[in-house]
Amino acid sequence: MTKQADILTEFLDSKTISALGDFLDKTTGYEESADIIAKAFGSGEKFSKQDKKTTAKLVDSFKNNLTLLIQKTWVEKSDIALKDQLLYQLDIFLGNESWKDNYVLFKQLINQAVFLMFGQKPDTPDFAEYSLRIDPEFGIFWWYISNLPPKTEWSEDKCRIAMLLGMFFLANY
């Protein structure tokens, strides 16, 4: 077991940890795993079955909270352009109707926002452990995000659920 996995077991049960692997591996029947992950983020039952109205509200909350996080994060002068670029990319992301087409942009947005918030590259091996230690809730979110593949050929629905899980956390962070 890796050092991150050891630390992760301090905050998550084995059912939740294995749910991520199940979610990533399955092409069908992944909804139950997504619901288990969502529960770890503080969601109620049947996260994967939310209707369009609930999804629209979640996306709006995500937009508002991520915009606020980006705007209110103090950065060095050299990173101000990154903040502006991130806000622009967020608008592009939210204007695109296809979840599948938006998947790569979603991963980029999250990585760049996390870089702004923490001032270090989130794709380094030490970042996962660091995030778990300084803020376990965020560390669990980062564990989820960092395990999502950079690109995928998942269905529209699976991409939607994968991104909504990340959006749910950030909408409530």
PDB file of C-alpha atoms in Angstrom:
ATOM      1  CA  MET A   1       0.000   0.000   0.000  1.00  0.00           C
ATOM      2  CA  THR A   2       1.315   3.457  -0.878  1.00  0.00           C
ATOM      3  CA  LYS A   3       1.823   6.210   1.665  1.00  0.00           C
ATOM      4  CA  GLN A   4      -1.162   8.120   0.226  1.00  0.00           C
ATOM      5  CA  ALA A   5      -3.344   5.010   0.458  1.00  0.00           C
ATOM      6  CA  ASP A   6      -2.310   4.549   4.094  1.00  0.00           C
ATOM      7  CA  ILE A   7      -3.307   8.124   4.889  1.00  0.00           C
ATOM      8  CA  LEU A   8      -6.491   7.839   2.826  1.00  0.00           C
ATOM      9  CA  THR A   9      -7.713   4.964   5.006  1.00  0.00           C
ATOM     10  CA  GLU A  10      -7.670   7.373   7.950  1.00  0.00           C
ATOM     11  CA  PHE A  11     -10.460   9.349   6.290  1.00  0.00           C
ATOM     12  CA  LEU A  12     -12.348   6.919   4.043  1.00  0.00           C
ATOM     13  CA  ASP A  13     -13.708   3.430   4.478  1.00  0.00           C
ATOM     14  CA  SER A  14     -12.645   0.621   2.165  1.00  0.00           C
ATOM     15  CA  LYS A  15     -16.057   0.600   0.439  1.00  0.00           C
ATOM     16  CA  THR A  16     -15.571   4.202  -0.697  1.00  0.00           C
ATOM     17  CA  ILE A  17     -11.974   3.604  -1.756  1.00  0.00           C
ATOM     18  CA  SER A  18     -12.932   0.581  -3.859  1.00  0.00           C
ATOM     19  CA  ALA A  19     -15.929   2.472  -5.297  1.00  0.00           C
ATOM     20  CA  LEU A  20     -13.553   4.734  -7.201  1.00  0.00           C
ATOM     21  CA  GLY A  21     -11.870   1.783  -8.899  1.00  0.00           C
ATOM     22  CA  ASP A  22     -15.277   0.324  -9.752  1.00  0.00           C
ATOM     23  CA  PHE A  23     -16.460   3.663 -11.138  1.00  0.00           C
ATOM     24  CA  LEU A  24     -13.366   4.046 -13.304  1.00  0.00           C
ATOM     25  CA  ASP A  25     -13.424   0.472 -14.622  1.00  0.00           C
ATOM     26  CA  LYS A  26     -17.090  -0.092 -15.398  1.00  0.00           C
ATOM     27  CA  THR A  27     -18.747   0.896 -18.657  1.00  0.00           C
ATOM     28  CA  THR A  28     -22.201   0.152 -17.256  1.00  0.00           C
ATOM     29  CA  GLY A  29     -23.498  -0.095 -13.710  1.00  0.00           C
ATOM     30  CA  TYR A  30     -21.126   2.613 -12.449  1.00  0.00           C
ATOM     31  CA  GLU A  31     -23.919   4.695 -10.907  1.00  0.00           C
ATOM     32  CA  GLU A  32     -23.862   2.882  -7.546  1.00  0.00           C
ATOM     33  CA  SER A  33     -20.128   3.533  -7.243  1.00  0.00           C
ATOM     34  CA  ALA A  34     -20.661   7.193  -8.119  1.00  0.00           C
ATOM     35  CA  ASP A  35     -23.317   7.440  -5.408  1.00  0.00           C
ATOM     36  CA  ILE A  36     -20.875   6.032  -2.831  1.00  0.00           C
ATOM     37  CA  ILE A  37     -18.232   8.585  -3.849  1.00  0.00           C
ATOM     38  CA  ALA A  38     -20.825  11.367  -3.751  1.00  0.00           C
ATOM     39  CA  LYS A  39     -21.748  10.355  -0.221  1.00  0.00           C
ATOM     40  CA  ALA A  40     -18.087  10.848   0.798  1.00  0.00           C
ATOM     41  CA  PHE A  41     -18.413  14.404  -0.583  1.00  0.00           C
ATOM     42  CA  GLY A  42     -21.523  14.998   1.544  1.00  0.00           C
ATOM     43  CA  SER A  43     -24.245  14.297  -1.001  1.00  0.00           C
ATOM     44  CA  GLY A  44     -27.479  12.535  -0.252  1.00  0.00           C
ATOM     45  CA  GLU A  45     -28.815   9.406  -1.878  1.00  0.00           C
ATOM     46  CA  LYS A  46     -29.070   8.799  -5.623  1.00  0.00           C
ATOM     47  CA  PHE A  47     -26.592  11.445  -6.742  1.00  0.00           C
ATOM     48  CA  SER A  48     -26.262   9.781 -10.146  1.00  0.00           C
ATOM     49  CA  LYS A  49     -30.011   9.994 -10.775  1.00  0.00           C
ATOM     50  CA  GLN A  50     -30.479  13.739 -10.371  1.00  0.00           C
ATOM     51  CA  ASP A  51     -32.854  15.480 -12.749  1.00  0.00           C
ATOM     52  CA  LYS A  52     -32.067  18.359 -15.109  1.00  0.00           C
ATOM     53  CA  LYS A  53     -33.268  21.006 -12.656  1.00  0.00           C
ATOM     54  CA  THR A  54     -31.021  19.698  -9.861  1.00  0.00           C
ATOM     55  CA  THR A  55     -28.099  19.387 -12.288  1.00  0.00           C
ATOM     56  CA  ALA A  56     -28.610  22.974 -13.507  1.00  0.00           C
ATOM     57  CA  LYS A  57     -28.636  24.227  -9.916  1.00  0.00           C
ATOM     58  CA  LEU A  58     -25.443  22.277  -9.152  1.00  0.00           C
ATOM     59  CA  VAL A  59     -23.677  23.634 -12.246  1.00  0.00           C
ATOM     60  CA  ASP A  60     -24.719  27.174 -11.305  1.00  0.00           C
ATOM     61  CA  SER A  61     -23.419  26.720  -7.741  1.00  0.00           C
ATOM     62  CA  PHE A  62     -20.185  25.273  -9.128  1.00  0.00           C
ATOM     63  CA  LYS A  63     -19.776  28.273 -11.429  1.00  0.00           C
ATOM     64  CA  ASN A  64     -20.422  30.758  -8.642  1.00  0.00           C
ATOM     65  CA  ASN A  65     -18.135  29.092  -6.125  1.00  0.00           C
ATOM     66  CA  LEU A  66     -15.289  28.384  -8.536  1.00  0.00           C
ATOM     67  CA  THR A  67     -15.481  31.964  -9.829  1.00  0.00           C
ATOM     68  CA  LEU A  68     -15.297  33.221  -6.268  1.00  0.00           C
ATOM     69  CA  LEU A  69     -12.378  30.907  -5.445  1.00  0.00           C
ATOM     70  CA  ILE A  70     -10.499  32.099  -8.535  1.00  0.00           C
ATOM     71  CA  GLN A  71     -11.215  35.786  -7.963  1.00  0.00           C
ATOM     72  CA  LYS A  72     -10.471  35.803  -4.240  1.00  0.00           C
ATOM     73  CA  THR A  73      -7.314  33.708  -4.335  1.00  0.00           C
ATOM     74  CA  TRP A  74      -4.287  35.879  -3.769  1.00  0.00           C
ATOM     75  CA  VAL A  75      -1.630  35.237  -6.384  1.00  0.00           C
ATOM     76  CA  GLU A  76       1.724  36.599  -7.439  1.00  0.00           C
ATOM     77  CA  LYS A  77       1.620  39.234 -10.171  1.00  0.00           C
ATOM     78  CA  SER A  78       2.883  36.644 -12.643  1.00  0.00           C
ATOM     79  CA  ASP A  79      -0.232  34.493 -12.070  1.00  0.00           C
ATOM     80  CA  ILE A  80      -2.860  37.200 -12.646  1.00  0.00           C
ATOM     81  CA  ALA A  81      -3.054  36.263 -16.328  1.00  0.00           C
ATOM     82  CA  LEU A  82      -3.708  32.653 -15.276  1.00  0.00           C
ATOM     83  CA  LYS A  83      -6.684  33.817 -13.193  1.00  0.00           C
ATOM     84  CA  ASP A  84      -8.112  35.685 -16.178  1.00  0.00           C
ATOM     85  CA  GLN A  85      -7.499  32.722 -18.468  1.00  0.00           C
ATOM     86  CA  LEU A  86      -9.173  30.395 -15.976  1.00  0.00           C
ATOM     87  CA  LEU A  87     -12.297  32.581 -15.786  1.00  0.00           C
ATOM     88  CA  TYR A  88     -12.416  32.663 -19.589  1.00  0.00           C
ATOM     89  CA  GLN A  89     -12.047  28.859 -19.800  1.00  0.00           C
ATOM     90  CA  LEU A  90     -14.784  28.454 -17.188  1.00  0.00           C
ATOM     91  CA  ASP A  91     -17.154  30.421 -19.438  1.00  0.00           C
ATOM     92  CA  ILE A  92     -16.217  28.235 -22.417  1.00  0.00           C
ATOM     93  CA  PHE A  93     -16.704  25.112 -20.311  1.00  0.00           C
ATOM     94  CA  LEU A  94     -20.137  26.226 -19.134  1.00  0.00           C
ATOM     95  CA  GLY A  95     -21.205  27.205 -22.661  1.00  0.00           C
ATOM     96  CA  ASN A  96     -20.539  23.752 -24.098  1.00  0.00           C
ATOM     97  CA  GLU A  97     -23.498  21.357 -24.038  1.00  0.00           C
ATOM     98  CA  SER A  98     -21.569  18.090 -24.364  1.00  0.00           C
ATOM     99  CA  TRP A  99     -20.242  16.519 -21.172  1.00  0.00           C
ATOM    100  CA  LYS A 100     -18.003  14.201 -23.148  1.00  0.00           C
ATOM    101  CA  ASP A 101     -16.463  17.056 -25.158  1.00  0.00           C
ATOM    102  CA  ASN A 102     -15.939  19.048 -21.950  1.00  0.00           C
ATOM    103  CA  TYR A 103     -14.148  16.326 -20.000  1.00  0.00           C
ATOM    104  CA  VAL A 104     -10.540  17.329 -20.839  1.00  0.00           C
ATOM    105  CA  LEU A 105     -11.302  21.021 -20.265  1.00  0.00           C
ATOM    106  CA  PHE A 106     -12.868  20.156 -16.897  1.00  0.00           C
ATOM    107  CA  LYS A 107      -9.679  18.383 -15.791  1.00  0.00           C
ATOM    108  CA  GLN A 108      -7.592  21.362 -16.936  1.00  0.00           C
ATOM    109  CA  LEU A 109      -9.833  23.843 -15.107  1.00  0.00           C
ATOM    110  CA  ILE A 110      -9.622  21.904 -11.872  1.00  0.00           C
ATOM    111  CA  ASN A 111      -5.843  21.479 -12.089  1.00  0.00           C
ATOM    112  CA  GLN A 112      -5.289  25.176 -12.794  1.00  0.00           C
ATOM    113  CA  ALA A 113      -7.683  26.282 -10.048  1.00  0.00           C
ATOM    114  CA  VAL A 114      -5.946  24.010  -7.547  1.00  0.00           C
ATOM    115  CA  PHE A 115      -2.579  25.400  -8.638  1.00  0.00           C
ATOM    116  CA  LEU A 116      -3.856  28.923  -7.965  1.00  0.00           C
ATOM    117  CA  MET A 117      -5.303  27.976  -4.589  1.00  0.00           C
ATOM    118  CA  PHE A 118      -2.282  26.079  -3.297  1.00  0.00           C
ATOM    119  CA  GLY A 119       0.600  27.628  -5.224  1.00  0.00           C
ATOM    120  CA  GLN A 120       2.097  24.313  -6.181  1.00  0.00           C
ATOM    121  CA  LYS A 121       1.690  21.865  -9.011  1.00  0.00           C
ATOM    122  CA  PRO A 122      -1.128  19.486  -8.088  1.00  0.00           C
ATOM    123  CA  ASP A 123       0.209  16.708 -10.301  1.00  0.00           C
ATOM    124  CA  THR A 124       3.286  16.106  -8.142  1.00  0.00           C
ATOM    125  CA  PRO A 125       3.241  12.925  -6.039  1.00  0.00           C
ATOM    126  CA  ASP A 126       3.592  14.851  -2.772  1.00  0.00           C
ATOM    127  CA  PHE A 127       0.560  17.053  -3.406  1.00  0.00           C
ATOM    128  CA  ALA A 128      -1.963  14.277  -2.739  1.00  0.00           C
ATOM    129  CA  GLU A 129      -0.497  13.561   0.698  1.00  0.00           C
ATOM    130  CA  TYR A 130      -0.073  17.278   1.409  1.00  0.00           C
ATOM    131  CA  SER A 131      -3.726  18.000   0.603  1.00  0.00           C
ATOM    132  CA  LEU A 132      -4.948  15.140   2.790  1.00  0.00           C
ATOM    133  CA  ARG A 133      -2.920  16.410   5.727  1.00  0.00           C
ATOM    134  CA  ILE A 134      -3.844  20.107   5.507  1.00  0.00           C
ATOM    135  CA  ASP A 135      -7.524  19.631   4.608  1.00  0.00           C
ATOM    136  CA  PRO A 136      -8.814  16.039   4.623  1.00  0.00           C
ATOM    137  CA  GLU A 137     -12.054  16.918   2.801  1.00  0.00           C
ATOM    138  CA  PHE A 138     -10.128  18.612   0.027  1.00  0.00           C
ATOM    139  CA  GLY A 139      -7.617  15.757   0.046  1.00  0.00           C
ATOM    140  CA  ILE A 140     -10.423  13.273  -0.580  1.00  0.00           C
ATOM    141  CA  PHE A 141     -11.655  15.450  -3.450  1.00  0.00           C
ATOM    142  CA  TRP A 142      -8.126  15.593  -4.854  1.00  0.00           C
ATOM    143  CA  TRP A 143      -7.770  11.818  -4.527  1.00  0.00           C
ATOM    144  CA  TYR A 144     -10.900  11.533  -6.673  1.00  0.00           C
ATOM    145  CA  ILE A 145      -9.826  14.113  -9.272  1.00  0.00           C
ATOM    146  CA  SER A 146      -6.250  12.837  -9.549  1.00  0.00           C
ATOM    147  CA  ASN A 147      -7.491   9.324 -10.249  1.00  0.00           C
ATOM    148  CA  LEU A 148      -9.690  10.399 -13.165  1.00  0.00           C
ATOM    149  CA  PRO A 149      -7.940   9.696 -16.464  1.00  0.00           C
ATOM    150  CA  PRO A 150      -6.611  12.741 -18.372  1.00  0.00           C
ATOM    151  CA  LYS A 151      -8.684  11.725 -21.428  1.00  0.00           C
ATOM    152  CA  THR A 152     -11.420   9.181 -21.786  1.00  0.00           C
ATOM    153  CA  GLU A 153     -13.787   7.570 -24.234  1.00  0.00           C
ATOM    154  CA  TRP A 154     -16.516   7.199 -21.626  1.00  0.00           C
ATOM    155  CA  SER A 155     -20.152   7.660 -22.523  1.00  0.00           C
ATOM    156  CA  GLU A 156     -21.803  11.065 -22.282  1.00  0.00           C
ATOM    157  CA  ASP A 157     -23.567   9.945 -19.087  1.00  0.00           C
ATOM    158  CA  LYS A 158     -20.443   8.649 -17.357  1.00  0.00           C
ATOM    159  CA  CYS A 159     -18.563  11.860 -18.223  1.00  0.00           C
ATOM    160  CA  ARG A 160     -21.515  13.844 -16.842  1.00  0.00           C
ATOM    161  CA  ILE A 161     -21.501  11.934 -13.563  1.00  0.00           C
ATOM    162  CA  ALA A 162     -17.684  12.094 -13.243  1.00  0.00           C
ATOM    163  CA  MET A 163     -17.686  15.867 -13.677  1.00  0.00           C
ATOM    164  CA  LEU A 164     -20.767  16.428 -11.523  1.00  0.00           C
ATOM    165  CA  LEU A 165     -19.023  14.654  -8.648  1.00  0.00           C
ATOM    166  CA  GLY A 166     -16.143  17.123  -8.854  1.00  0.00           C
ATOM    167  CA  MET A 167     -18.529  20.024  -9.336  1.00  0.00           C
ATOM    168  CA  PHE A 168     -20.544  18.984  -6.303  1.00  0.00           C
ATOM    169  CA  PHE A 169     -17.510  19.124  -4.066  1.00  0.00           C
ATOM    170  CA  LEU A 170     -16.354  22.510  -5.368  1.00  0.00           C
ATOM    171  CA  ALA A 171     -19.875  23.935  -5.295  1.00  0.00           C
ATOM    172  CA  ASN A 172     -19.950  23.219  -1.567  1.00  0.00           C
ATOM    173  CA  TYR A 173     -16.294  23.907  -0.668  1.00  0.00           C
TER     174      TYR A 173
END
